[in-house]
Coordinates of C-alpha atoms and ligand atoms in Angstrom, one line a residue:
M1 CA 12.4 -7.5 27.6
I2 CA 9.3 -8.3 25.5
N3 CA 9.1 -11.4 23.3
L4 CA 7.7 -10.1 20.1
I5 CA 6.5 -12.7 17.5
L6 CA 6.3 -10.9 14.2
Q7 CA 4.5 -13.0 11.6
Y8 CA 6.4 -12.0 8.5
D9 CA 4.3 -12.5 5.3
K10 CA 6.1 -11.6 2.2
R11 CA 2.9 -10.0 0.7
V12 CA 3.3 -7.2 3.3
R13 CA 7.1 -7.3 3.6
Y14 CA 7.8 -3.6 2.7
S15 CA 5.5 -2.3 5.5
L16 CA 6.7 -5.0 7.9
N17 CA 10.3 -4.1 7.2
A18 CA 9.6 -0.5 8.2
I19 CA 7.9 -1.7 11.4
L20 CA 10.7 -4.1 12.2
A21 CA 13.3 -1.3 11.8
S22 CA 11.3 0.8 14.3
I23 CA 11.1 -2.1 16.7
D24 CA 14.8 -2.9 16.5
K25 CA 15.7 0.7 17.0
L26 CA 13.7 0.9 20.2
G27 CA 15.6 -2.0 21.7
V28 CA 13.1 -3.4 24.2
S29 CA 12.0 -6.5 22.3
R30 CA 13.5 -9.9 21.4
V31 CA 12.0 -10.2 17.9
L32 CA 11.1 -13.7 16.8
L33 CA 10.4 -13.7 13.1
S34 CA 7.9 -16.3 12.0
K35 CA 7.0 -17.3 8.5
S36 CA 3.9 -19.4 9.3
F37 CA 1.0 -19.8 11.8
D38 CA 2.6 -22.9 13.2
E39 CA 5.9 -21.2 13.8
S40 CA 4.1 -18.3 15.6
L41 CA 2.4 -20.8 17.8
R42 CA 5.6 -22.5 18.6
H43 CA 7.2 -19.2 19.6
A44 CA 4.2 -18.3 21.7
S45 CA 4.5 -21.6 23.6
S46 CA 7.9 -21.0 24.9
P47 CA 8.3 -17.4 26.2
P48 CA 10.8 -17.4 29.1
R49 CA 9.0 -17.3 32.4
G50 CA 7.7 -13.9 33.5
E51 CA 8.4 -12.3 30.1
K52 CA 5.8 -10.4 28.2
C53 CA 4.7 -11.7 24.9
V54 CA 3.3 -9.9 21.9
Y55 CA 2.1 -11.4 18.6
A56 CA 2.0 -8.9 15.7
T57 CA 1.0 -9.2 12.1
S58 CA 0.0 -7.0 9.2
L59 CA -3.0 -7.7 6.9
L60 CA -4.2 -6.8 3.4
T61 CA -7.9 -7.4 2.9
T62 CA -7.1 -9.6 -0.1
M63 CA -5.2 -12.0 2.2
L64 CA -8.5 -12.9 3.8
A65 CA -10.0 -14.1 0.6
D66 CA -8.1 -17.4 1.0
D67 CA -10.4 -19.5 3.2
S68 CA -7.6 -21.6 4.8
Y69 CA -5.6 -18.5 5.6
L70 CA -8.6 -16.9 7.2
I71 CA -9.4 -20.0 9.3
N72 CA -5.8 -20.5 10.4
L73 CA -5.5 -16.8 11.3
V74 CA -8.5 -16.8 13.5
E75 CA -7.5 -20.1 15.2
T76 CA -3.9 -18.9 15.7
V77 CA -4.9 -15.6 17.2
K78 CA -7.3 -17.4 19.6
R79 CA -4.6 -20.0 20.7
I80 CA -1.9 -17.4 21.1
R81 CA -4.2 -15.2 23.2
E82 CA -4.9 -18.3 25.4
K83 CA -1.1 -18.6 26.0
G84 CA -1.2 -15.1 27.5
C85 CA 0.3 -13.1 24.6
L86 CA -1.2 -9.8 23.5
T87 CA -2.2 -9.9 19.8
I88 CA -2.0 -6.9 17.5
V89 CA -2.8 -6.4 13.8
G90 CA -1.8 -3.5 11.6
G91 CA -1.7 -2.8 7.9
P92 CA -4.4 -1.5 5.5
H93 CA -7.0 -4.1 6.5
A94 CA -6.8 -3.3 10.3
S95 CA -7.0 0.4 9.5
G96 CA -10.0 0.0 7.2
D97 CA -11.8 -2.5 9.3
P98 CA -10.7 -2.1 13.0
Y99 CA -14.0 -3.3 14.3
G100 CA -13.9 -6.6 12.3
S101 CA -10.2 -7.1 13.1
L102 CA -11.1 -7.1 16.8
S103 CA -14.5 -8.6 16.9
V104 CA -14.3 -11.2 14.1
L105 CA -10.6 -11.9 13.7
G106 CA -10.2 -11.8 17.5
F107 CA -7.1 -9.5 17.9
D108 CA -6.7 -7.5 21.1
F109 CA -5.5 -4.4 19.3
A110 CA -5.9 -3.0 15.8
F111 CA -3.3 -0.4 14.8
I112 CA -4.9 2.4 12.7
G113 CA -2.9 4.4 10.2
E114 CA 0.9 4.5 10.2
G115 CA 2.6 1.9 12.4
E116 CA 6.2 3.0 13.0
K117 CA 5.5 5.4 15.9
T118 CA 2.5 3.5 17.2
I119 CA 4.4 0.2 17.7
A120 CA 7.3 2.0 19.3
D121 CA 4.9 3.8 21.7
F122 CA 3.0 0.6 22.4
L123 CA 6.1 -1.5 23.2
S124 CA 7.7 1.3 25.2
A125 CA 4.5 1.6 27.4
L126 CA 4.3 -2.2 27.8
E127 CA 8.0 -2.5 28.8
N128 CA 7.6 0.3 31.3
N129 CA 4.3 -1.1 32.8
L130 CA 2.3 1.9 31.6
D131 CA -1.2 1.7 30.2
V132 CA -1.0 0.7 26.5
H133 CA -4.6 1.8 26.1
S134 CA -3.4 5.4 26.2
V135 CA -1.2 5.0 23.1
K136 CA -2.6 7.0 20.1
G137 CA -3.6 5.1 17.0
L138 CA -5.1 2.0 18.5
A139 CA -8.5 0.4 18.5
Y140 CA -9.2 -2.2 21.2
R141 CA -12.2 -4.1 22.5
D142 CA -13.3 -4.4 26.1
R143 CA -12.9 -8.0 27.0
E144 CA -16.2 -8.0 29.0
T145 CA -18.5 -5.7 27.2
G146 CA -17.1 -6.2 23.7
E147 CA -17.3 -2.4 23.2
V148 CA -14.7 -1.1 20.8
S149 CA -12.8 2.1 21.7
F150 CA -10.4 4.2 19.7
T151 CA -7.5 6.0 21.4
G152 CA -7.4 8.8 18.8
R153 CA -5.5 9.3 15.6
G154 CA -1.7 9.1 15.9
K155 CA 0.4 11.9 14.5
S156 CA 1.6 11.5 11.0
V157 CA 5.3 10.5 11.0
N158 CA 8.1 12.4 9.5
L159 CA 9.7 9.9 7.1
D160 CA 13.2 11.1 7.9
D161 CA 12.8 10.0 11.5
Y162 CA 12.3 6.4 10.6
D163 CA 14.4 3.9 8.6
P164 CA 12.5 2.4 5.6
F165 CA 14.0 -1.1 6.3
P166 CA 16.3 -2.7 8.9
Y167 CA 19.4 -2.8 6.8
W168 CA 21.5 -3.9 9.9
R169 CA 19.7 -7.3 9.4
G170 CA 20.8 -7.3 5.7
I171 CA 17.2 -6.4 4.7
V172 CA 16.6 -3.8 2.0
N173 CA 13.7 -3.0 -0.3
P174 CA 12.5 -0.2 -2.5
I175 CA 12.9 3.1 -0.7
E176 CA 9.6 4.9 0.3
I177 CA 10.2 8.5 -0.8
T178 CA 6.7 9.9 -0.5
R179 CA 3.7 9.1 1.8
G180 CA 0.1 10.5 1.4
C181 CA -1.9 11.6 -1.6
S182 CA -4.2 14.6 -2.0
F183 CA -6.6 13.0 -4.4
G184 CA -8.5 10.5 -2.2
C185 CA -9.8 8.5 -5.2
F186 CA -12.8 6.7 -3.9
Y187 CA -11.5 3.2 -4.5
C188 CA -8.0 3.6 -3.0
Q189 CA -6.8 3.4 0.6
V190 CA -3.8 5.7 0.3
S191 CA -5.2 9.1 1.3
Y192 CA -7.5 7.6 3.9
L193 CA -4.6 5.7 5.5
H194 CA -1.8 8.2 5.1
G195 CA -3.5 11.6 4.8
F196 CA -4.1 14.1 2.0
T197 CA -0.9 16.1 2.6
L198 CA 2.3 14.7 1.2
R199 CA 5.4 13.9 3.2
H200 CA 8.7 13.3 1.5
R201 CA 11.9 11.6 2.7
S202 CA 14.7 14.1 2.2
V203 CA 17.1 13.7 -0.8
E204 CA 20.0 13.3 1.7
K205 CA 18.2 10.4 3.4
I206 CA 17.1 8.8 0.2
V207 CA 20.7 8.9 -1.1
N208 CA 22.0 7.4 2.1
Y209 CA 19.6 4.4 1.9
A210 CA 20.4 4.0 -1.8
E211 CA 24.1 3.8 -0.9
I212 CA 23.4 1.3 1.9
S213 CA 21.3 -0.8 -0.5
M214 CA 24.0 -0.8 -3.1
K215 CA 26.7 -1.7 -0.6
L216 CA 24.5 -4.7 0.4
G217 CA 24.3 -5.8 -3.2
L218 CA 21.0 -4.3 -4.4
K219 CA 22.1 -2.5 -7.5
D220 CA 18.7 -1.7 -9.0
L221 CA 17.2 1.1 -7.0
R222 CA 13.4 1.3 -6.9
F223 CA 11.2 3.7 -5.0
I224 CA 7.8 3.6 -3.3
S225 CA 5.5 6.6 -4.0
P226 CA 1.8 7.1 -4.9
D227 CA 3.1 9.4 -7.7
S228 CA 6.9 9.6 -8.3
L229 CA 6.5 13.0 -10.0
S230 CA 4.8 14.6 -6.9
Y231 CA 8.2 14.4 -5.1
G232 CA 8.9 17.6 -3.3
S233 CA 5.4 19.1 -3.5
P234 CA 3.1 19.6 -0.5
Y235 CA 0.1 18.4 -2.4
S236 CA -0.4 16.0 -5.3
T237 CA -2.5 18.7 -7.0
N238 CA 0.6 21.0 -7.3
P239 CA 2.5 21.2 -10.5
V240 CA 5.7 19.1 -10.7
N241 CA 8.5 20.4 -8.5
M242 CA 11.2 20.3 -11.1
E243 CA 14.0 21.6 -9.0
K244 CA 13.5 18.9 -6.3
I245 CA 13.2 16.1 -8.9
V246 CA 16.3 17.3 -10.7
F247 CA 18.2 17.4 -7.3
L248 CA 17.0 13.9 -6.4
M249 CA 18.0 12.5 -9.8
E250 CA 21.4 14.1 -9.9
S251 CA 22.2 13.1 -6.3
L252 CA 21.1 9.5 -6.9
H253 CA 23.0 9.4 -10.2
A254 CA 26.2 10.4 -8.5
K255 CA 25.9 7.5 -6.1
T256 CA 24.9 4.9 -8.7
V257 CA 28.0 5.9 -10.8
Q258 CA 30.1 5.2 -7.7
Y259 CA 28.6 1.8 -7.0
G260 CA 27.5 0.6 -10.4
G261 CA 23.8 0.9 -9.6
R262 CA 20.7 1.7 -11.7
I263 CA 17.8 4.0 -11.0
F264 CA 14.2 2.9 -11.7
F265 CA 11.8 5.8 -11.3
G266 CA 8.2 6.0 -12.4
S267 CA 8.1 2.3 -12.8
F268 CA 7.1 -0.5 -10.4
P269 CA 6.4 -0.2 -7.4
S270 CA 5.4 3.4 -8.1
E271 CA 3.6 5.1 -11.0
V272 CA 3.0 8.6 -12.2
R273 CA -0.2 10.7 -12.4
P274 CA -1.0 11.5 -16.0
E275 CA -1.2 15.3 -15.5
H276 CA 2.4 15.2 -14.1
A277 CA 3.8 13.2 -16.9
Q278 CA 4.8 16.1 -19.1
E279 CA 7.5 16.3 -21.7
D280 CA 9.9 18.6 -19.8
V281 CA 10.1 16.5 -16.6
L282 CA 10.2 13.2 -18.5
R283 CA 13.0 14.4 -20.7
I284 CA 15.0 15.1 -17.6
I285 CA 14.4 11.9 -15.8
R286 CA 15.0 9.9 -19.0
K287 CA 18.7 10.9 -18.7
Y288 CA 19.1 9.2 -15.4
V289 CA 16.8 6.2 -15.2
A290 CA 17.3 2.6 -16.4
N291 CA 13.6 1.8 -16.9
K292 CA 12.3 2.0 -20.4
E293 CA 8.7 1.7 -19.2
L294 CA 6.7 4.5 -17.5
I295 CA 3.7 3.5 -15.6
I296 CA 0.8 6.0 -15.9
G297 CA -2.3 5.8 -13.8
G298 CA -5.2 6.2 -16.3
Q299 CA -7.8 4.0 -14.6
S300 CA -10.7 4.7 -17.0
G301 CA -11.5 6.0 -20.5
S302 CA -14.9 7.3 -19.4
E303 CA -15.0 10.9 -18.3
R304 CA -18.1 10.0 -16.2
M305 CA -16.3 7.3 -14.3
L306 CA -13.2 9.4 -13.8
K307 CA -15.4 12.0 -12.1
L308 CA -17.4 9.5 -10.2
V309 CA -14.3 7.9 -8.6
K310 CA -12.8 11.4 -8.1
R311 CA -9.6 10.9 -10.1
G312 CA -9.0 14.6 -10.6
H313 CA -8.1 14.3 -14.3
G314 CA -9.8 13.6 -17.5
V315 CA -9.2 11.4 -20.6
G316 CA -7.2 14.2 -22.3
E317 CA -4.5 14.1 -19.6
I318 CA -4.1 10.4 -20.1
E319 CA -3.6 10.8 -23.9
S320 CA -1.3 13.6 -23.4
A321 CA 0.8 11.7 -20.9
V322 CA 1.2 8.8 -23.3
D323 CA 2.3 11.2 -26.1
S324 CA 4.8 12.8 -23.8
A325 CA 6.2 9.4 -22.7
L326 CA 6.6 8.3 -26.3
R327 CA 8.2 11.5 -27.4
T328 CA 10.8 11.2 -24.6
G329 CA 11.7 7.6 -25.3
F330 CA 9.6 5.8 -22.7
T331 CA 7.2 2.9 -23.4
P332 CA 4.0 4.0 -21.6
S333 CA 2.2 1.3 -19.6
V334 CA -1.2 2.6 -18.7
D335 CA -3.2 1.3 -15.7
F336 CA -6.9 0.8 -16.3
I337 CA -9.4 -0.7 -13.8
V338 CA -12.7 -2.3 -14.9
G339 CA -15.7 -3.3 -12.8
F340 CA -16.0 -0.1 -10.8
P341 CA -19.3 0.1 -8.8
G342 CA -21.8 1.9 -11.0
E343 CA -19.8 1.4 -14.2
T344 CA -22.0 0.8 -17.2
E345 CA -21.3 -1.0 -20.4
E346 CA -21.0 2.3 -22.1
D347 CA -18.3 3.4 -19.6
M348 CA -16.4 0.1 -20.2
L349 CA -16.6 0.5 -23.9
S350 CA -15.2 4.0 -23.6
T351 CA -12.2 2.5 -21.7
L352 CA -11.7 -0.1 -24.3
K353 CA -11.9 2.5 -27.1
L354 CA -9.2 4.6 -25.3
A355 CA -7.1 1.5 -24.7
E356 CA -7.2 0.6 -28.4
K357 CA -6.2 4.2 -29.3
L358 CA -3.3 4.2 -26.9
V359 CA -2.1 0.8 -28.0
G360 CA -2.2 2.1 -31.6
K361 CA 0.2 4.8 -30.5
G362 CA 2.6 2.3 -28.9
A363 CA 1.4 2.1 -25.3
K364 CA 0.8 -1.1 -23.3
I365 CA -2.2 -1.5 -21.1
H366 CA -2.0 -2.9 -17.5
L367 CA -5.5 -4.1 -16.7
H368 CA -6.9 -4.5 -13.3
Y369 CA -10.4 -5.5 -11.9
Y370 CA -11.9 -3.3 -9.2
I371 CA -11.2 -4.7 -5.7
P372 CA -13.5 -3.4 -2.9
L373 CA -11.4 -2.2 0.1
P374 CA -12.6 -1.2 3.5
G375 CA -11.8 2.3 4.6
T376 CA -12.4 3.8 1.2
P377 CA -15.5 5.9 0.3
L378 CA -16.7 3.2 -2.1
G379 CA -16.4 0.8 0.9
L380 CA -17.3 -2.6 -0.1
K381 CA -19.7 -1.7 -2.9
N382 CA -20.3 -4.5 -5.4
P383 CA -18.2 -4.5 -8.5
S384 CA -19.9 -4.2 -11.8
P385 CA -19.9 -7.4 -13.8
L386 CA -18.3 -7.4 -17.2
P387 CA -20.7 -7.9 -20.1
V388 CA -19.6 -10.7 -22.5
K389 CA -18.7 -8.3 -25.2
V390 CA -16.4 -6.3 -22.9
R391 CA -14.8 -9.4 -21.5
K392 CA -14.2 -10.7 -25.1
E393 CA -12.6 -7.5 -26.2
W394 CA -10.2 -7.4 -23.3
S395 CA -9.3 -11.0 -23.7
R396 CA -8.5 -10.3 -27.4
L397 CA -6.2 -7.4 -26.4
V398 CA -4.5 -9.6 -23.8
G399 CA -4.2 -12.5 -26.3
A400 CA -2.6 -10.1 -28.8
G401 CA 0.0 -9.1 -26.2
K402 CA -1.3 -5.5 -26.0
A403 CA -2.7 -5.7 -22.5
Y404 CA -1.6 -7.7 -19.5
G405 CA -2.4 -8.0 -15.8
S406 CA -4.1 -10.1 -13.1
W407 CA -7.6 -8.8 -13.9
L408 CA -9.2 -12.3 -13.9
T409 CA -7.6 -13.3 -10.5
Q410 CA -8.6 -9.9 -9.2
E411 CA -12.2 -10.5 -10.4
T412 CA -12.3 -13.7 -8.3
L413 CA -10.7 -11.9 -5.3
S414 CA -13.2 -9.1 -5.6
K415 CA -16.2 -11.5 -5.5
K416 CA -14.6 -13.3 -2.5
I417 CA -14.2 -10.1 -0.5
I418 CA -17.9 -9.2 -1.1
E419 CA -18.8 -12.7 0.1
L420 CA -16.8 -12.3 3.3
Y421 CA -18.5 -8.9 3.8
E422 CA -21.9 -10.4 3.3
K423 CA -21.1 -13.2 5.8
G424 CA -19.9 -10.6 8.3
F425 CA -16.2 -11.6 8.3
V426 CA -15.1 -8.2 6.9
Y427 CA -16.4 -4.8 7.6
P428 CA -19.5 -5.5 9.7
R429 CA -22.1 -2.8 9.0
K430 CA -21.6 -1.2 12.4
A431 CA -17.9 -1.1 11.8
G432 CA -18.4 0.6 8.4
L433 CA -19.4 3.8 10.2
A434 CA -16.6 3.5 12.8
S435 CA -14.0 2.9 10.2
A436 CA -15.1 5.9 8.1
Q437 CA -15.0 8.1 11.2
L438 CA -11.5 7.0 12.1
L439 CA -10.0 7.0 8.7
H440 CA -11.4 10.0 6.8
P441 CA -9.3 12.9 7.8
S442 CA -10.6 16.3 6.8
G443 CA -7.7 16.7 4.4
Ligands
SF4_501 S1 -3.9 9.3 -7.1 FE1 -3.3 7.2 -6.8 S2 -2.5 7.0 -4.8 FE2 -3.7 8.9 -4.9 S3 -5.7 8.4 -4.1 FE3 -5.7 8.2 -6.4 S4 -5.2 6.0 -6.8 FE4 -4.7 6.5 -4.7

């Protein structure tokens, strides 16, 4: 039996829940859930004699922007290793910056890409005294030479083979219905982490987890997807698969009627691509969903920026999605990002102009500031500062209640990540290459 200390940070709880479900199902570990570094250290101090010990955690790059968290993390990993436990890290940061996760943060193993199968293979090898270094999807560092090796990309998982959460522990969360995205927008980790081809959980499985959630008291059903309206299509670039979406909605509706639940689709924590938000499909889902708001990924009002970051749609599609949402009874909430690398004042003013126009029609604007993320083609490129005029205009829109969002906090985070990068804590130059090679599948 392996003593597995899982540091459970609520910022990454959805992905940790899927990992925990996979670990539980394998049945070779005694899982010790820990909510803090101190608790993890206590667990690592008392493994029964002769038992193997593993410390695992998941990281987002933004978590490292907190100085005390970063210092504690590095110290905890060091002390836990000294106690003889293997230390592993997964999540978007480990995938985007495996070299830094090993050489700077000090972990023994970085899990690259999807974790459900990799953790099961890893624990299974460890339990059976096999060489864990042969498990696919890992990066590790030679303790003597410091050289980093990669064991090869793991196979993409079939979502139906894994539970989205360990419901037997009473834990449920939004159900992941789709993984992967064909667009590979240059600032986003999704395609580089999960691939360019879409994988969907079957309607039968989704309905089953919906029923389990409602029986456990979670009546508002939410879903995780890069684009809810790509459900059932092999590529995000395909037109909406109406038949599949209708089947999903009808099947979920039948269950929610039985248990008094409600469906939230196309709202947090997922959104819809503008070219998919067309009147015919929105009219159908409107009949079934409880959300009034439809979240549309617009990202920029500048055609030049949309092309530069490889969004795969233009300004016209954003406007048309907003019109369709309004005509079908939704309140459109349009995501915009400011501060993209290379974004000029003119680009920013185009976004503001579009935002004003959409607000005039009845939309809300959800404003974000660009956050540099390792493992993306933009890498850790410097964000563009906001000219005073642009900042003032956005503040005015926010003050008037027409725009909202954590753009100012994200601006601070963004600067902090660049600082960490410059200091060599994140994405060391050499690693940039390594990460890109590991993470950029051909599509
Ligand atoms: S469409 Fe959305 S999920 Fe897909 S790569 Fe672009 S930003 Fe990411």
